[in-house]
């Protein structure tokens, strides 16, 4: 069964995305993940029941980083 968003849901989604991008730009959030971590996540995601039992890399600190900090913790 194929479903489509209503006009109201489409407008609400659009407003949400606009607000989200404004927050990211206003607070200068760093959402980059190094490609090596993306590759590691993809390899882990291909195993069975990965979403429940696997450990994935996510950025912990999204604020602008200090010098020498990679944003992934220890």
PDB file of C-alpha atoms in Angstrom:
ATOM      1  CA  UNK A   1       0.000   0.000   0.000  1.00  0.00           C
ATOM      2  CA  UNK A   2       1.406   3.340  -0.991  1.00  0.00           C
ATOM      3  CA  UNK A   3       0.831   6.313   1.266  1.00  0.00           C
ATOM      4  CA  UNK A   4       1.313   9.997   0.686  1.00  0.00           C
ATOM      5  CA  UNK A   5       1.636  12.913   3.057  1.00  0.00           C
ATOM      6  CA  UNK A   6      -1.290  15.262   3.319  1.00  0.00           C
ATOM      7  CA  UNK A   7      -0.848  18.972   2.599  1.00  0.00           C
ATOM      8  CA  UNK A   8      -0.762  19.732   6.314  1.00  0.00           C
ATOM      9  CA  UNK A   9       1.849  17.028   7.030  1.00  0.00           C
ATOM     10  CA  UNK A  10       3.963  18.208   4.114  1.00  0.00           C
ATOM     11  CA  UNK A  11       3.867  21.801   5.379  1.00  0.00           C
ATOM     12  CA  UNK A  12       4.690  20.681   8.933  1.00  0.00           C
ATOM     13  CA  UNK A  13       7.654  18.641   7.677  1.00  0.00           C
ATOM     14  CA  UNK A  14       8.919  21.579   5.629  1.00  0.00           C
ATOM     15  CA  UNK A  15       8.693  23.942   8.606  1.00  0.00           C
ATOM     16  CA  UNK A  16      10.499  21.404  10.796  1.00  0.00           C
ATOM     17  CA  UNK A  17      13.359  21.063   8.291  1.00  0.00           C
ATOM     18  CA  UNK A  18      13.694  24.844   7.968  1.00  0.00           C
ATOM     19  CA  UNK A  19      13.834  25.232  11.754  1.00  0.00           C
ATOM     20  CA  UNK A  20      16.358  22.402  12.028  1.00  0.00           C
ATOM     21  CA  UNK A  21      18.665  23.983   9.452  1.00  0.00           C
ATOM     22  CA  UNK A  22      18.430  27.347  11.197  1.00  0.00           C
ATOM     23  CA  UNK A  23      19.440  25.752  14.509  1.00  0.00           C
ATOM     24  CA  UNK A  24      22.406  24.023  12.843  1.00  0.00           C
ATOM     25  CA  UNK A  25      23.558  27.255  11.212  1.00  0.00           C
ATOM     26  CA  UNK A  26      22.919  29.496  14.235  1.00  0.00           C
ATOM     27  CA  UNK A  27      24.795  27.311  16.730  1.00  0.00           C
ATOM     28  CA  UNK A  28      27.527  26.400  14.208  1.00  0.00           C
ATOM     29  CA  UNK A  29      27.043  22.690  14.893  1.00  0.00           C
ATOM     30  CA  UNK A  30      29.622  20.283  13.515  1.00  0.00           C
ATOM     31  CA  UNK A  31      27.838  17.167  12.265  1.00  0.00           C
ATOM     32  CA  UNK A  32      30.686  15.759  10.180  1.00  0.00           C
ATOM     33  CA  UNK A  33      31.711  12.139  10.690  1.00  0.00           C
ATOM     34  CA  UNK A  34      35.074  11.015   9.261  1.00  0.00           C
ATOM     35  CA  UNK A  35      34.776   8.668   6.314  1.00  0.00           C
ATOM     36  CA  UNK A  36      36.714   5.951   8.140  1.00  0.00           C
ATOM     37  CA  UNK A  37      34.042   5.949  10.869  1.00  0.00           C
ATOM     38  CA  UNK A  38      31.290   5.821   8.230  1.00  0.00           C
ATOM     39  CA  UNK A  39      32.988   2.797   6.650  1.00  0.00           C
ATOM     40  CA  UNK A  40      33.234   1.098  10.054  1.00  0.00           C
ATOM     41  CA  UNK A  41      29.541   1.803  10.700  1.00  0.00           C
ATOM     42  CA  UNK A  42      28.593   0.355   7.313  1.00  0.00           C
ATOM     43  CA  UNK A  43      30.572  -2.841   7.955  1.00  0.00           C
ATOM     44  CA  UNK A  44      28.899  -3.270  11.339  1.00  0.00           C
ATOM     45  CA  UNK A  45      25.469  -2.528   9.879  1.00  0.00           C
ATOM     46  CA  UNK A  46      25.672  -5.492   7.502  1.00  0.00           C
ATOM     47  CA  UNK A  47      25.688  -8.072  10.303  1.00  0.00           C
ATOM     48  CA  UNK A  48      22.529  -9.739  11.586  1.00  0.00           C
ATOM     49  CA  UNK A  49      20.603  -7.790  14.267  1.00  0.00           C
ATOM     50  CA  UNK A  50      23.126  -4.950  14.051  1.00  0.00           C
ATOM     51  CA  UNK A  51      20.702  -2.258  15.198  1.00  0.00           C
ATOM     52  CA  UNK A  52      20.047  -4.039  18.497  1.00  0.00           C
ATOM     53  CA  UNK A  53      23.458  -5.550  19.263  1.00  0.00           C
ATOM     54  CA  UNK A  54      25.970  -3.493  17.289  1.00  0.00           C
ATOM     55  CA  UNK A  55      27.914  -0.461  18.431  1.00  0.00           C
ATOM     56  CA  UNK A  56      28.109   2.440  16.020  1.00  0.00           C
ATOM     57  CA  UNK A  57      30.074   5.680  15.931  1.00  0.00           C
ATOM     58  CA  UNK A  58      28.086   8.864  16.482  1.00  0.00           C
ATOM     59  CA  UNK A  59      29.338  12.357  17.125  1.00  0.00           C
ATOM     60  CA  UNK A  60      29.077  13.154  20.832  1.00  0.00           C
ATOM     61  CA  UNK A  61      30.039  16.810  20.821  1.00  0.00           C
ATOM     62  CA  UNK A  62      28.377  18.892  18.145  1.00  0.00           C
ATOM     63  CA  UNK A  63      29.504  22.288  19.437  1.00  0.00           C
ATOM     64  CA  UNK A  64      32.559  23.853  17.783  1.00  0.00           C
ATOM     65  CA  UNK A  65      35.557  21.797  18.871  1.00  0.00           C
ATOM     66  CA  UNK A  66      38.621  22.970  20.686  1.00  0.00           C
ATOM     67  CA  UNK A  67      42.004  22.403  19.112  1.00  0.00           C
ATOM     68  CA  UNK A  68      43.120  18.766  19.341  1.00  0.00           C
ATOM     69  CA  UNK A  69      39.630  17.382  20.084  1.00  0.00           C
ATOM     70  CA  UNK A  70      38.113  15.005  17.506  1.00  0.00           C
ATOM     71  CA  UNK A  71      34.589  15.098  19.011  1.00  0.00           C
ATOM     72  CA  UNK A  72      34.269  11.360  19.528  1.00  0.00           C
ATOM     73  CA  UNK A  73      35.407  11.127  23.126  1.00  0.00           C
ATOM     74  CA  UNK A  74      37.886   8.542  24.382  1.00  0.00           C
TER      75      UNK A  74
END
